[in-house]
JSON list of C-alpha atoms and ligand atoms in Angstrom, two decimals:
[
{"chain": "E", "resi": 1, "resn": "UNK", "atom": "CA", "xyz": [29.37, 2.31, 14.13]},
{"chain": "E", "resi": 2, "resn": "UNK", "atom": "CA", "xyz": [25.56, 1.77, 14.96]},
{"chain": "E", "resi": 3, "resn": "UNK", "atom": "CA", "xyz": [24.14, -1.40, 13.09]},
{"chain": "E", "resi": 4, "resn": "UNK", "atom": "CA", "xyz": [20.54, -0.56, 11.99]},
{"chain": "E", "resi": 5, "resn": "UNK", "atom": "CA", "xyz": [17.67, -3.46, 13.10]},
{"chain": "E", "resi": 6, "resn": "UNK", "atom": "CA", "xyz": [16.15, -5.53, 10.27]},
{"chain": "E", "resi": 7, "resn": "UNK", "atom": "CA", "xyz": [12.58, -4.32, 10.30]},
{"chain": "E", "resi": 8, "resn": "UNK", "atom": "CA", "xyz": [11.70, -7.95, 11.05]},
{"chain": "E", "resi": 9, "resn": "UNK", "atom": "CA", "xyz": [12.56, -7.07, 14.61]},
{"chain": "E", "resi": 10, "resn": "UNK", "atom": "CA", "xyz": [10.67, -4.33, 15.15]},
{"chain": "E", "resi": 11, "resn": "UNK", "atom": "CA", "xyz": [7.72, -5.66, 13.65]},
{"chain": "E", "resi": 12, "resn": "UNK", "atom": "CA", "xyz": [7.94, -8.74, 15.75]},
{"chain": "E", "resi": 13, "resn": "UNK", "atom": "CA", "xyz": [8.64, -6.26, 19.05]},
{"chain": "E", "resi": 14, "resn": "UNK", "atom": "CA", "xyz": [5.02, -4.39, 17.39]},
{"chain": "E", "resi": 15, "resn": "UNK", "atom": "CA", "xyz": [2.97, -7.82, 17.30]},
{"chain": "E", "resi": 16, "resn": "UNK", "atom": "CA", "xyz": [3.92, -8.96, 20.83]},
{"chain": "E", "resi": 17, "resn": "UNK", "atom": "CA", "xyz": [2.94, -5.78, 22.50]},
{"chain": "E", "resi": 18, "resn": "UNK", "atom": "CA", "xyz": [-0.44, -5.87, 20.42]},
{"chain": "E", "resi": 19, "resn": "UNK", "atom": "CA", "xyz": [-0.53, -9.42, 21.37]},
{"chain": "E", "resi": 20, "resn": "UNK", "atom": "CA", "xyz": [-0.06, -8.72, 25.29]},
{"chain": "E", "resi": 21, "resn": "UNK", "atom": "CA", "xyz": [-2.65, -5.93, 24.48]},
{"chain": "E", "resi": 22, "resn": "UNK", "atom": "CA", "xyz": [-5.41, -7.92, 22.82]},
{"chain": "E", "resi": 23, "resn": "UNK", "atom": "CA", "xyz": [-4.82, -10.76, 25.67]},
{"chain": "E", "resi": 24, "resn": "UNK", "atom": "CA", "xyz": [-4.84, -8.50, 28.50]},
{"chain": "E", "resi": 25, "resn": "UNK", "atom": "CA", "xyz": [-8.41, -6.69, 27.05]},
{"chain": "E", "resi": 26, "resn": "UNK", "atom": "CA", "xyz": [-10.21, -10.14, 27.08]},
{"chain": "E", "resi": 27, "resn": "UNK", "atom": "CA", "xyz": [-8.48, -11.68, 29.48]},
{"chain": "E", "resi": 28, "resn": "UNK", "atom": "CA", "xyz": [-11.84, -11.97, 31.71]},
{"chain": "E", "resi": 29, "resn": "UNK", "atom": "CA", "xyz": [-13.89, -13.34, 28.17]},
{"chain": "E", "resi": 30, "resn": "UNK", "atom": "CA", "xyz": [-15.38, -17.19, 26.38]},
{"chain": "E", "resi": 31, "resn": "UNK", "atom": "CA", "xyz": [-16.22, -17.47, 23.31]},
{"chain": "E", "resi": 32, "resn": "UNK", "atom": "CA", "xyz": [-19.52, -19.20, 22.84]},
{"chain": "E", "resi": 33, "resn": "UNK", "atom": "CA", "xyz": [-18.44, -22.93, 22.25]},
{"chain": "E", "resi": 34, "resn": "UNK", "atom": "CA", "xyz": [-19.40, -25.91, 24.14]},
{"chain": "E", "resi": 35, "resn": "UNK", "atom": "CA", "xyz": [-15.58, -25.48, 25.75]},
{"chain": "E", "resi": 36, "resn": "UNK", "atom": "CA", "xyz": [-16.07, -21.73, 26.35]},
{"chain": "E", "resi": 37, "resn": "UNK", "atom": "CA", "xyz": [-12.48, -21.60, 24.67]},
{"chain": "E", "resi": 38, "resn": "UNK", "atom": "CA", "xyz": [-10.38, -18.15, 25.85]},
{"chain": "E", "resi": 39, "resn": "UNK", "atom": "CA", "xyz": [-11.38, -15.77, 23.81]},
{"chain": "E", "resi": 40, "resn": "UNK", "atom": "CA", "xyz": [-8.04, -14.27, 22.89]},
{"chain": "E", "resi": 41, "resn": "UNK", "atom": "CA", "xyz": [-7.76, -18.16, 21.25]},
{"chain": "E", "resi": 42, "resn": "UNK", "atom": "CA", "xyz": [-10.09, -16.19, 18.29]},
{"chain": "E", "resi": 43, "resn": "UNK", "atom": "CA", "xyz": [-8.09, -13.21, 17.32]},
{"chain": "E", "resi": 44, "resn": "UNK", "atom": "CA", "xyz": [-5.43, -15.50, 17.16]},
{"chain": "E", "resi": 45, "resn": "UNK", "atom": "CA", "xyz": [-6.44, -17.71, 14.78]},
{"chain": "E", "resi": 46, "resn": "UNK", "atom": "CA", "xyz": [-7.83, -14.84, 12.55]},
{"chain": "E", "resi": 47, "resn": "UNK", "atom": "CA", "xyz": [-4.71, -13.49, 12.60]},
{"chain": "E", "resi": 48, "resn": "UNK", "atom": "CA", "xyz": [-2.80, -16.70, 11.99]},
{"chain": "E", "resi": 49, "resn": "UNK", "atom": "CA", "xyz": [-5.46, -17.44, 9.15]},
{"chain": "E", "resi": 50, "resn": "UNK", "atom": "CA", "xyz": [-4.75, -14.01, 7.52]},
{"chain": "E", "resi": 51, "resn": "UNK", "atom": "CA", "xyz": [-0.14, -14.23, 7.47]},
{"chain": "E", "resi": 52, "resn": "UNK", "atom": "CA", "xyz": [0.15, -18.26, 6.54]},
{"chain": "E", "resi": 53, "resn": "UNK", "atom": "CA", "xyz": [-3.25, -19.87, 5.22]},
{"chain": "E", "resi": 54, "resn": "UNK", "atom": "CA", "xyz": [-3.69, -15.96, 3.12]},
{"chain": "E", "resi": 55, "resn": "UNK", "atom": "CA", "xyz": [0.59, -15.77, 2.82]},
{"chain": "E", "resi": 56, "resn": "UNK", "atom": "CA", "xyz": [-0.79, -11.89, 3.68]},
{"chain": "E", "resi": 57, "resn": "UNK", "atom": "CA", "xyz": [1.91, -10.59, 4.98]},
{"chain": "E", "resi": 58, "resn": "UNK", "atom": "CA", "xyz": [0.89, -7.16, 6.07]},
{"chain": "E", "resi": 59, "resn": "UNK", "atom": "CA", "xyz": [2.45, -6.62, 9.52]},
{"chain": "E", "resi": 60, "resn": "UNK", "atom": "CA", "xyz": [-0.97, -3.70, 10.15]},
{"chain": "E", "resi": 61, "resn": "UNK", "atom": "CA", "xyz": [-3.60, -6.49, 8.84]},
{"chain": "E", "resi": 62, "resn": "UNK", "atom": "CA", "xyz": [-2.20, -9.12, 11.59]},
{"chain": "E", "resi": 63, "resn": "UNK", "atom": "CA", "xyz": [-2.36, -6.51, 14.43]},
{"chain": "E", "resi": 64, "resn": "UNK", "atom": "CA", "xyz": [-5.29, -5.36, 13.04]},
{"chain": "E", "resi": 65, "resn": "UNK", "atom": "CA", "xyz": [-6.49, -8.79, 13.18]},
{"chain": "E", "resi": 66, "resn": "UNK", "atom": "CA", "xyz": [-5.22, -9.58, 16.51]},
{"chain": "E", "resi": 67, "resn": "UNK", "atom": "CA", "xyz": [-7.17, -6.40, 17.90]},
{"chain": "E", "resi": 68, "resn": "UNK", "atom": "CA", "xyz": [-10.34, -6.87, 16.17]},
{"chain": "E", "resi": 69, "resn": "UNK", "atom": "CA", "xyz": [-13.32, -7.51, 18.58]},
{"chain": "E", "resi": 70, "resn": "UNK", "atom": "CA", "xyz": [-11.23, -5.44, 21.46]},
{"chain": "E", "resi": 71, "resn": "UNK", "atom": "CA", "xyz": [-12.91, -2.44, 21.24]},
{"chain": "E", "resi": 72, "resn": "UNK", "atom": "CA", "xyz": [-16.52, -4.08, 20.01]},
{"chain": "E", "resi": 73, "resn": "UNK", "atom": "CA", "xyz": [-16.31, -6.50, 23.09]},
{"chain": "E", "resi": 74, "resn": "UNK", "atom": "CA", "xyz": [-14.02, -4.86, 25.87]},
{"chain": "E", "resi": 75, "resn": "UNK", "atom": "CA", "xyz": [-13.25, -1.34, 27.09]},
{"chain": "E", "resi": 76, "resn": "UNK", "atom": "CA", "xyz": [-10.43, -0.80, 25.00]},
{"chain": "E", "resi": 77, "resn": "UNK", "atom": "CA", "xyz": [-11.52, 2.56, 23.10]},
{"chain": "E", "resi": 78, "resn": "UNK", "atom": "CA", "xyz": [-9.84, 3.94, 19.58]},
{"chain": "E", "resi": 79, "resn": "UNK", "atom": "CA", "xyz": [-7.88, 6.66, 21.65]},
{"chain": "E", "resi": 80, "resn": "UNK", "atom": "CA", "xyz": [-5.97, 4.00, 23.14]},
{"chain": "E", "resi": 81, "resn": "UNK", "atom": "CA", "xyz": [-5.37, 1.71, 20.58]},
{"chain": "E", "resi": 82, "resn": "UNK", "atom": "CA", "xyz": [-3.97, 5.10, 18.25]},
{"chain": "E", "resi": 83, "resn": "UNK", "atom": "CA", "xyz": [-1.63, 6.16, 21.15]},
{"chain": "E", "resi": 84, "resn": "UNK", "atom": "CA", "xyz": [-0.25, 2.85, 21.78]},
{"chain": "E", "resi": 85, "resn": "UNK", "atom": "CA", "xyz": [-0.29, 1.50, 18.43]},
{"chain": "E", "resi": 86, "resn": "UNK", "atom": "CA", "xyz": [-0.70, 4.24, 15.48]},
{"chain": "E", "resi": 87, "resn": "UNK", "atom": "CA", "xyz": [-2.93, 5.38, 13.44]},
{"chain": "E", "resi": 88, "resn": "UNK", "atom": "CA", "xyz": [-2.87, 3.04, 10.41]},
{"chain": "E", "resi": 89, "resn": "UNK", "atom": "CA", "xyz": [-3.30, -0.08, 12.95]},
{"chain": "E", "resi": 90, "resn": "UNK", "atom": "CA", "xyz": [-6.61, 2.27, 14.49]},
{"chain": "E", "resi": 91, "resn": "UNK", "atom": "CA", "xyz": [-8.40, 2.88, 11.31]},
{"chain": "E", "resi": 92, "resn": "UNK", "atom": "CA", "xyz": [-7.99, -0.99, 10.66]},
{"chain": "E", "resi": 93, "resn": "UNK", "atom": "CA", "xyz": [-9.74, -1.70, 13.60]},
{"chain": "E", "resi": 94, "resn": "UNK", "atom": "CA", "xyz": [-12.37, 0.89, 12.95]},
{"chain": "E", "resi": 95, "resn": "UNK", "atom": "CA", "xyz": [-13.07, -0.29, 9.55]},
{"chain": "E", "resi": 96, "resn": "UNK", "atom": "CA", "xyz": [-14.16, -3.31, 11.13]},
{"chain": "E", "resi": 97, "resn": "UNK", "atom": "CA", "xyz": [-15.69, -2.53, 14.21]},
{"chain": "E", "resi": 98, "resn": "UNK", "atom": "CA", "xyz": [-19.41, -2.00, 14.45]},
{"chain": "E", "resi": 99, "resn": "UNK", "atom": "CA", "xyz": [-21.40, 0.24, 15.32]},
{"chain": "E", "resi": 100, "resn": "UNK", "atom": "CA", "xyz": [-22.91, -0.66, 18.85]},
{"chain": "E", "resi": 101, "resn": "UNK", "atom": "CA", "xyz": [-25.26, 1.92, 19.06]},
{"chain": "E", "resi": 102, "resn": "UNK", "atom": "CA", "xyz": [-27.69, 0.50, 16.16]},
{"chain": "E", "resi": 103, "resn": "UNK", "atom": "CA", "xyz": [-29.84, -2.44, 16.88]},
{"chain": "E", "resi": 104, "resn": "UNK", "atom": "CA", "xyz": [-28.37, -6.16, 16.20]},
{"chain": "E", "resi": 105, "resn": "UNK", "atom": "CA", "xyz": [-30.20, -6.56, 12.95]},
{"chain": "E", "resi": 106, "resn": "UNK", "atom": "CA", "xyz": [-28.79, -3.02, 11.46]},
{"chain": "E", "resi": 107, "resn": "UNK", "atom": "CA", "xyz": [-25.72, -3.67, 12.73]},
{"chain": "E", "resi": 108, "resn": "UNK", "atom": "CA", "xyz": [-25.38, -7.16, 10.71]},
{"chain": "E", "resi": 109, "resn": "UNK", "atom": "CA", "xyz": [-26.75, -5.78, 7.99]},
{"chain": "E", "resi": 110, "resn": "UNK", "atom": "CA", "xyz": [-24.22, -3.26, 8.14]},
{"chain": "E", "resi": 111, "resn": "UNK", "atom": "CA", "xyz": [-21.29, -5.40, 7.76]},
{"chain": "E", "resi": 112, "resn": "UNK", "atom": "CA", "xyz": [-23.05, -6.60, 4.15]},
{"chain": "E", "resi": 113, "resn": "UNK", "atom": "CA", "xyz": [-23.78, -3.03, 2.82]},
{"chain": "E", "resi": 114, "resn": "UNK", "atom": "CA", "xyz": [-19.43, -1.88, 3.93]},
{"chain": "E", "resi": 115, "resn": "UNK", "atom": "CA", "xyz": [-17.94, -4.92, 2.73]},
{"chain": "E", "resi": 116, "resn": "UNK", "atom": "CA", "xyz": [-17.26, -3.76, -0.71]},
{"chain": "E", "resi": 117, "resn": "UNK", "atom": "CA", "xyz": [-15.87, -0.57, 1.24]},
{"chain": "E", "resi": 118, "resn": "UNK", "atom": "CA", "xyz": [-13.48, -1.94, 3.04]},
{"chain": "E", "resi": 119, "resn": "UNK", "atom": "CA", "xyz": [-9.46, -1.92, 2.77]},
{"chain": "E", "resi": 120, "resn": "UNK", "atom": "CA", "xyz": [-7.47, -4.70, 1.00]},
{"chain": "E", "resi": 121, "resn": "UNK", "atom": "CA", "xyz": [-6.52, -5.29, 4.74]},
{"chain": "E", "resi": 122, "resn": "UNK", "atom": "CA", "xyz": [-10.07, -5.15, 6.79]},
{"chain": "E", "resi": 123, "resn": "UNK", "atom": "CA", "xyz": [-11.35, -7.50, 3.95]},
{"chain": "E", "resi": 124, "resn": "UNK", "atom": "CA", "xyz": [-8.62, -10.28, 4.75]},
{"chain": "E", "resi": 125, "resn": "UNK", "atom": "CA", "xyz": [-9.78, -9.99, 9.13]},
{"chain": "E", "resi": 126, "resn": "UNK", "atom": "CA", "xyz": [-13.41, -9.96, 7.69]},
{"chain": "E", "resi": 127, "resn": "UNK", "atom": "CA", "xyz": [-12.84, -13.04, 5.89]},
{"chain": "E", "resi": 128, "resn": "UNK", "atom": "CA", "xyz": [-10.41, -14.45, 8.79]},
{"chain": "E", "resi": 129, "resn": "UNK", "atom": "CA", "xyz": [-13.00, -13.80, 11.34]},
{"chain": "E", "resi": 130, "resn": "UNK", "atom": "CA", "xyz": [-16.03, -15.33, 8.90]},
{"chain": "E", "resi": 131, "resn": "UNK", "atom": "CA", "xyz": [-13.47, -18.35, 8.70]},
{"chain": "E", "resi": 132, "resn": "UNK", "atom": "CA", "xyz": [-13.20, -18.74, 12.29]},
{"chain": "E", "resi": 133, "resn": "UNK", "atom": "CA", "xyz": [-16.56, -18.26, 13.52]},
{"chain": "E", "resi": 134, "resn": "UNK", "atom": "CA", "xyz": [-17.92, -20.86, 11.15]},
{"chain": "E", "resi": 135, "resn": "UNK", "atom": "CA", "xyz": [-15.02, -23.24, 12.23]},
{"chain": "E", "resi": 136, "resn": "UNK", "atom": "CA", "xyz": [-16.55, -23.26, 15.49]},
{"chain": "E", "resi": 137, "resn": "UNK", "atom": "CA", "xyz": [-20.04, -23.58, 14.58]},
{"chain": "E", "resi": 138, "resn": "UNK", "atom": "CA", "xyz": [-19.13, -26.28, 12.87]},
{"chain": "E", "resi": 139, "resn": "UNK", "atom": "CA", "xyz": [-16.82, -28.15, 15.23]},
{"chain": "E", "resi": 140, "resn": "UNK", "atom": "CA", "xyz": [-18.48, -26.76, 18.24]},
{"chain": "E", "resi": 141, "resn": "UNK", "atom": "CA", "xyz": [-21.91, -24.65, 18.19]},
{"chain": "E", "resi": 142, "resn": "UNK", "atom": "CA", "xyz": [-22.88, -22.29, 21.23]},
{"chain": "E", "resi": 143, "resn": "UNK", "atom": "CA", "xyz": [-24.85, -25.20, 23.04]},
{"chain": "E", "resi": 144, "resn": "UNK", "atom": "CA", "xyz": [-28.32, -22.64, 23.15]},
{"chain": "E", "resi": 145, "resn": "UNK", "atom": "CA", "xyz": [-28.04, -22.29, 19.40]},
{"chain": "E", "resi": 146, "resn": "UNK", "atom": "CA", "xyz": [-30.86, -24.09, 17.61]},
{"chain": "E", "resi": 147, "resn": "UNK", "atom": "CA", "xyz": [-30.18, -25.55, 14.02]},
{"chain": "E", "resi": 148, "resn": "UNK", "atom": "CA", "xyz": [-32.38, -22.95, 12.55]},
{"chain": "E", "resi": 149, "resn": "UNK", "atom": "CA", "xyz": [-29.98, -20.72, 14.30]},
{"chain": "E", "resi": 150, "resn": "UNK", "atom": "CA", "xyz": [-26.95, -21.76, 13.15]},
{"chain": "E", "resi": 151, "resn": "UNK", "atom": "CA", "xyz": [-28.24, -22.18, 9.56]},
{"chain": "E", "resi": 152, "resn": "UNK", "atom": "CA", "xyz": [-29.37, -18.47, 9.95]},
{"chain": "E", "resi": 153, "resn": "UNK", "atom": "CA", "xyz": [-25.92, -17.16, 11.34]},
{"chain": "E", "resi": 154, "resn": "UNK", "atom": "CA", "xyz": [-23.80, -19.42, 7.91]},
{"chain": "E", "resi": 155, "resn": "UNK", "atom": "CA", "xyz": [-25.92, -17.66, 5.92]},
{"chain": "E", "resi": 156, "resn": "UNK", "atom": "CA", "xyz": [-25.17, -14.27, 7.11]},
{"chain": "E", "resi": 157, "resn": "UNK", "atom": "CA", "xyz": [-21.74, -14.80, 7.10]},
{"chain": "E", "resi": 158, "resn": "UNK", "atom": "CA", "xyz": [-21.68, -15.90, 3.15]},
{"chain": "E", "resi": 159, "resn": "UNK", "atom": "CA", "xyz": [-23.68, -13.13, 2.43]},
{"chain": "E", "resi": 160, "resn": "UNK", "atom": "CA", "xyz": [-20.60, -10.51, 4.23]},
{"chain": "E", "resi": 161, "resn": "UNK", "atom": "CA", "xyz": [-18.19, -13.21, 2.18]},
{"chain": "E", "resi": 162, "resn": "UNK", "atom": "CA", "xyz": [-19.82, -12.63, -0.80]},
{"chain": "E", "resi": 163, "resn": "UNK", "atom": "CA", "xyz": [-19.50, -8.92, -0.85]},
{"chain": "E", "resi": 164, "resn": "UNK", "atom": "CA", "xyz": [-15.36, -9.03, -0.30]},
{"chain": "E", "resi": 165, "resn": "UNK", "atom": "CA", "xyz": [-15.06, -11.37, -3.02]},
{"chain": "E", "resi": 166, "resn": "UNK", "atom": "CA", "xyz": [-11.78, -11.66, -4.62]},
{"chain": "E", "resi": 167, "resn": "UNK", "atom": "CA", "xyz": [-9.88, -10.81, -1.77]},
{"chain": "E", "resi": 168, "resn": "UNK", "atom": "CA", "xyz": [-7.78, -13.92, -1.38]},
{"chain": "E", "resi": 169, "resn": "UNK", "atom": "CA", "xyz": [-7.93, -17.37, -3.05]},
{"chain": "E", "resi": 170, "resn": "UNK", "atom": "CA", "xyz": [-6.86, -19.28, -0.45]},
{"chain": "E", "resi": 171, "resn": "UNK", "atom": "CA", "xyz": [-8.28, -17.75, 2.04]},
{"chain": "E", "resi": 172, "resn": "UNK", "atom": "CA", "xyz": [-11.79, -17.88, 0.06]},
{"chain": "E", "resi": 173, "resn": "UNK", "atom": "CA", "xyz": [-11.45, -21.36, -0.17]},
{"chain": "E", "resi": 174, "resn": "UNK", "atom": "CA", "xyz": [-10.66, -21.92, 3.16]},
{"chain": "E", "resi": 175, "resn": "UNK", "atom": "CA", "xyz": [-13.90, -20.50, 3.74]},
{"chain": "E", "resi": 176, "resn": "UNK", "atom": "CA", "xyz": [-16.19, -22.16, 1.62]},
{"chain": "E", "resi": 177, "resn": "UNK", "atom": "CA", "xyz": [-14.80, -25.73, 1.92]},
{"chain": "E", "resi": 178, "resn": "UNK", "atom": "CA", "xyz": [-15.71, -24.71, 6.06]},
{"chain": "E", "resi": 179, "resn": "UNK", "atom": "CA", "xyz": [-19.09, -23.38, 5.50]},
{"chain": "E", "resi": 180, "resn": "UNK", "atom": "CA", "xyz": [-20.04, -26.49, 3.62]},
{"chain": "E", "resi": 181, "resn": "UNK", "atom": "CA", "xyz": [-18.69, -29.06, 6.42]},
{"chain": "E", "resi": 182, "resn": "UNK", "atom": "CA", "xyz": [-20.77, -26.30, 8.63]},
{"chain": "E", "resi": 183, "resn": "UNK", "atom": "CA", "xyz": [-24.09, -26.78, 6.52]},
{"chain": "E", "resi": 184, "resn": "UNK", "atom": "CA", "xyz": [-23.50, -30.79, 6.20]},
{"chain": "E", "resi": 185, "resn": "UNK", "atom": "CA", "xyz": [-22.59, -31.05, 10.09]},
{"chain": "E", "resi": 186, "resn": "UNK", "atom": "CA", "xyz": [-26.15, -29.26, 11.34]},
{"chain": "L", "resi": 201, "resn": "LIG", "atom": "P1", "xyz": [-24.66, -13.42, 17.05]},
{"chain": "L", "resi": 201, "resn": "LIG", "atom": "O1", "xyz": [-25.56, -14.26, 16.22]},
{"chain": "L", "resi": 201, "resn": "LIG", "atom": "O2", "xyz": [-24.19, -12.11, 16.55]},
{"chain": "L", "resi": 201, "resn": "LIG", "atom": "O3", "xyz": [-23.43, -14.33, 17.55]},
{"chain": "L", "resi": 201, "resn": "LIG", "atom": "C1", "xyz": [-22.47, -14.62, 16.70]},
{"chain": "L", "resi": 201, "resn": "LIG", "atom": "C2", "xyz": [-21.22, -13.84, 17.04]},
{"chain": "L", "resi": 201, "resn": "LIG", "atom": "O4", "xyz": [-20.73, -14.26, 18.31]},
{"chain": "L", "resi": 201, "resn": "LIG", "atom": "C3", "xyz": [-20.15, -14.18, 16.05]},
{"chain": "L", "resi": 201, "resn": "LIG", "atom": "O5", "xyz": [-20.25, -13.34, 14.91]},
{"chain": "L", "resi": 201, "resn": "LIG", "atom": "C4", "xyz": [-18.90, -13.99, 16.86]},
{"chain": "L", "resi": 201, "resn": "LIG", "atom": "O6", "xyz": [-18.58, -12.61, 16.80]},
{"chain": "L", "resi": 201, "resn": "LIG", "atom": "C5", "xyz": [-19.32, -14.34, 18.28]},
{"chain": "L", "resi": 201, "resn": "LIG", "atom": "N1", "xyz": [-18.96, -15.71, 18.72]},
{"chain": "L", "resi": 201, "resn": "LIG", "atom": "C6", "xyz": [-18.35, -16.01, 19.89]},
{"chain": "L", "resi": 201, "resn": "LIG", "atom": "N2", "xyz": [-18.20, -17.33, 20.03]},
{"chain": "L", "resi": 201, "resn": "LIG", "atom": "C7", "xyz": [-18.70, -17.88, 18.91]},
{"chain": "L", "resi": 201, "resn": "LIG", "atom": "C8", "xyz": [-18.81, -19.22, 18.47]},
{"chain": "L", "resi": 201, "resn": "LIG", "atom": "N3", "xyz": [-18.37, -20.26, 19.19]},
{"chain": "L", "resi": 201, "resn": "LIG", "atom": "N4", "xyz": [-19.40, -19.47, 17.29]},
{"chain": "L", "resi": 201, "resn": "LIG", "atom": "C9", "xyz": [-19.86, -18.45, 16.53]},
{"chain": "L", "resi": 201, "resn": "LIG", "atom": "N5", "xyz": [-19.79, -17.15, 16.90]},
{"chain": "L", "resi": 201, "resn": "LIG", "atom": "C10", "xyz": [-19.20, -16.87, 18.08]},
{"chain": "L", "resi": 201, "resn": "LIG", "atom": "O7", "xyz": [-25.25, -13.33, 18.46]},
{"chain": "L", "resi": 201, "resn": "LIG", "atom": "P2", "xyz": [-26.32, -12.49, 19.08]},
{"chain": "L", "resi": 201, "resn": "LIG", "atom": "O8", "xyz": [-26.71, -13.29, 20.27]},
{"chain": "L", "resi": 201, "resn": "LIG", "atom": "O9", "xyz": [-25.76, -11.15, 19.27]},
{"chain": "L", "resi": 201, "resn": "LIG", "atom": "O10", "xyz": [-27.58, -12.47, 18.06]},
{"chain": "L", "resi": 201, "resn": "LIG", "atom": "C11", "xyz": [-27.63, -11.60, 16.98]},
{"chain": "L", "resi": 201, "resn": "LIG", "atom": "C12", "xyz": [-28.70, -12.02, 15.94]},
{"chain": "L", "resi": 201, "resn": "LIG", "atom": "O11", "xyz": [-29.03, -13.41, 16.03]},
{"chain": "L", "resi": 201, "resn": "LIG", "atom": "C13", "xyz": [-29.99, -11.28, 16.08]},
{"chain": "L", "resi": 201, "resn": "LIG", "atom": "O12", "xyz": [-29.99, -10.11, 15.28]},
{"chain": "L", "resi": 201, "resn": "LIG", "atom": "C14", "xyz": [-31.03, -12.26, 15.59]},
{"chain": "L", "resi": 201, "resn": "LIG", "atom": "O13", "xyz": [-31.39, -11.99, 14.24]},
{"chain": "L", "resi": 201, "resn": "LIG", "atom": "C15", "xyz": [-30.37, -13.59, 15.62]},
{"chain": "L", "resi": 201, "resn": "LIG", "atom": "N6", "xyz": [-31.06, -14.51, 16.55]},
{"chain": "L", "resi": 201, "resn": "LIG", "atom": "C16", "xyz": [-31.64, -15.62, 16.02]},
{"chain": "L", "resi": 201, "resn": "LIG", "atom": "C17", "xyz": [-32.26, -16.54, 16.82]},
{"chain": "L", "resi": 201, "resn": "LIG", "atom": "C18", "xyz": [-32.83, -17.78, 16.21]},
{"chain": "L", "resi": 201, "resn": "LIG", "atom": "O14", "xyz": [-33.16, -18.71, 16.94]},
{"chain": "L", "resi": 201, "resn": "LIG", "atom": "N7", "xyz": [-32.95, -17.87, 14.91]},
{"chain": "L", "resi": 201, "resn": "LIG", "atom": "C19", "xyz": [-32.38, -16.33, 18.28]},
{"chain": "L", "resi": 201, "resn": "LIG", "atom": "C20", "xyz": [-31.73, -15.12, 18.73]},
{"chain": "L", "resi": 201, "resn": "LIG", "atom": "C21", "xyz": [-31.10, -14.26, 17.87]},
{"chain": "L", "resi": 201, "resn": "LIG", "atom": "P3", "xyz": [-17.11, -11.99, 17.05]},
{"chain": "L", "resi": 201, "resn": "LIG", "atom": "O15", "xyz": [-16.12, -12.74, 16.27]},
{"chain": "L", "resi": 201, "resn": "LIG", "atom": "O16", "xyz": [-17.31, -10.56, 16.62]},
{"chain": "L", "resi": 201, "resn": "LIG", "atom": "O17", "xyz": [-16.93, -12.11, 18.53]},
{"chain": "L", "resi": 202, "resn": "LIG", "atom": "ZN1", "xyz": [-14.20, -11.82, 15.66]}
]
């Protein structure tokens, strides 16, 4: 008699090899902090952010999470990431991927005008990766950002916030209790 796997197993089995994955991609990268923290120490926490402080347990959204700036910031491409890992897991990471070939201020704008767009699962690593990246302004700016800067770069991210709205309570007020600590601190 064969004993079928809990699916628990093989979603755990998916997560570590997307894990490895992610890890592997930016295993050369910083982030922009003061400590120039590993970077893979940011997909992490968005994906952490998105299964216990969201309770969003969608097993795509965490490696979704978890993969998020790979193909933005390394030379992963969506070819790779579809063979190895699907397609539902790919157009997750497309959804919230930008578009590098338009100029920095289109592309930010961007991100406003396709939040309201965007899958029940791209809108909890949007608001993840808003959460994180204003955690570390706040505890720990990129040293050659000037206040004006940083004041500039929390009020982006409220205005991409502001147009997933709804998405998750928790998560949402993870956010804004952050962003004003953020706006207090500089
Ligand atoms: P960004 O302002 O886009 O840098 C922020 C991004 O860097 C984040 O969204 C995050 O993206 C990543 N990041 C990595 N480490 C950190 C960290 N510790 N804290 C916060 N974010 C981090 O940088 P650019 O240099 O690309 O500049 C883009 C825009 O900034 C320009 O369009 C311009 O408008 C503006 N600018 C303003 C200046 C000013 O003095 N006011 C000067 C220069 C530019 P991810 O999670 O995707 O990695
Ligand atoms: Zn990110």
């Amino acid at each position: 008699m064969t004993e079928s796997k809990p699916a628990a197993i093989d979603e755990v089995g998916l997560l570590l090899k997307v894990l490895r994955f992610a890890a592997d991609k930016h295993k050369h990268q910083r982030r922009k902090d003061r400590e120039r923290t590993p970077y893979i120490n940011h997909p992490i926490d968005v994906a952490e952010r998105i299964w216990n402080h969201g309770q969003f347990h969608d097993i795509n959204a965490v490696c979704g999470a978890l993969l998020h700036d790979t193909v933005e910031d390394t030379d992963a491409s969506f070819e790779e990431i579809e063979a190895l890992f699907g397609k539902a897991i790919t157009d997750i990471v497309r959804e919230v991927t930008d578009d590098k070939s338009l100029p920095k201020a289109a592309r930010k704008q961007a991100q406003i005008d396709h939040g309201p767009h965007l899958s029940v699962a791209a809108r909890h690593i949007k608001l993840g990766d808003k959460t994180s990246n204003v955690t570390d302004v706040c505890r720990s700016a990129p040293p050659d950002w000037t206040k004006e800067r940083c004041s500039e770069y929390l009020t982006w991210t409220e205005k991409v916030v502001s147009t997933i709205s709804g998405t998750n309570k928790g998560m949402e007020a993870d956010y804004y209790a952050i962003l004003e600590e953020a706006r207090r601190e500089s």
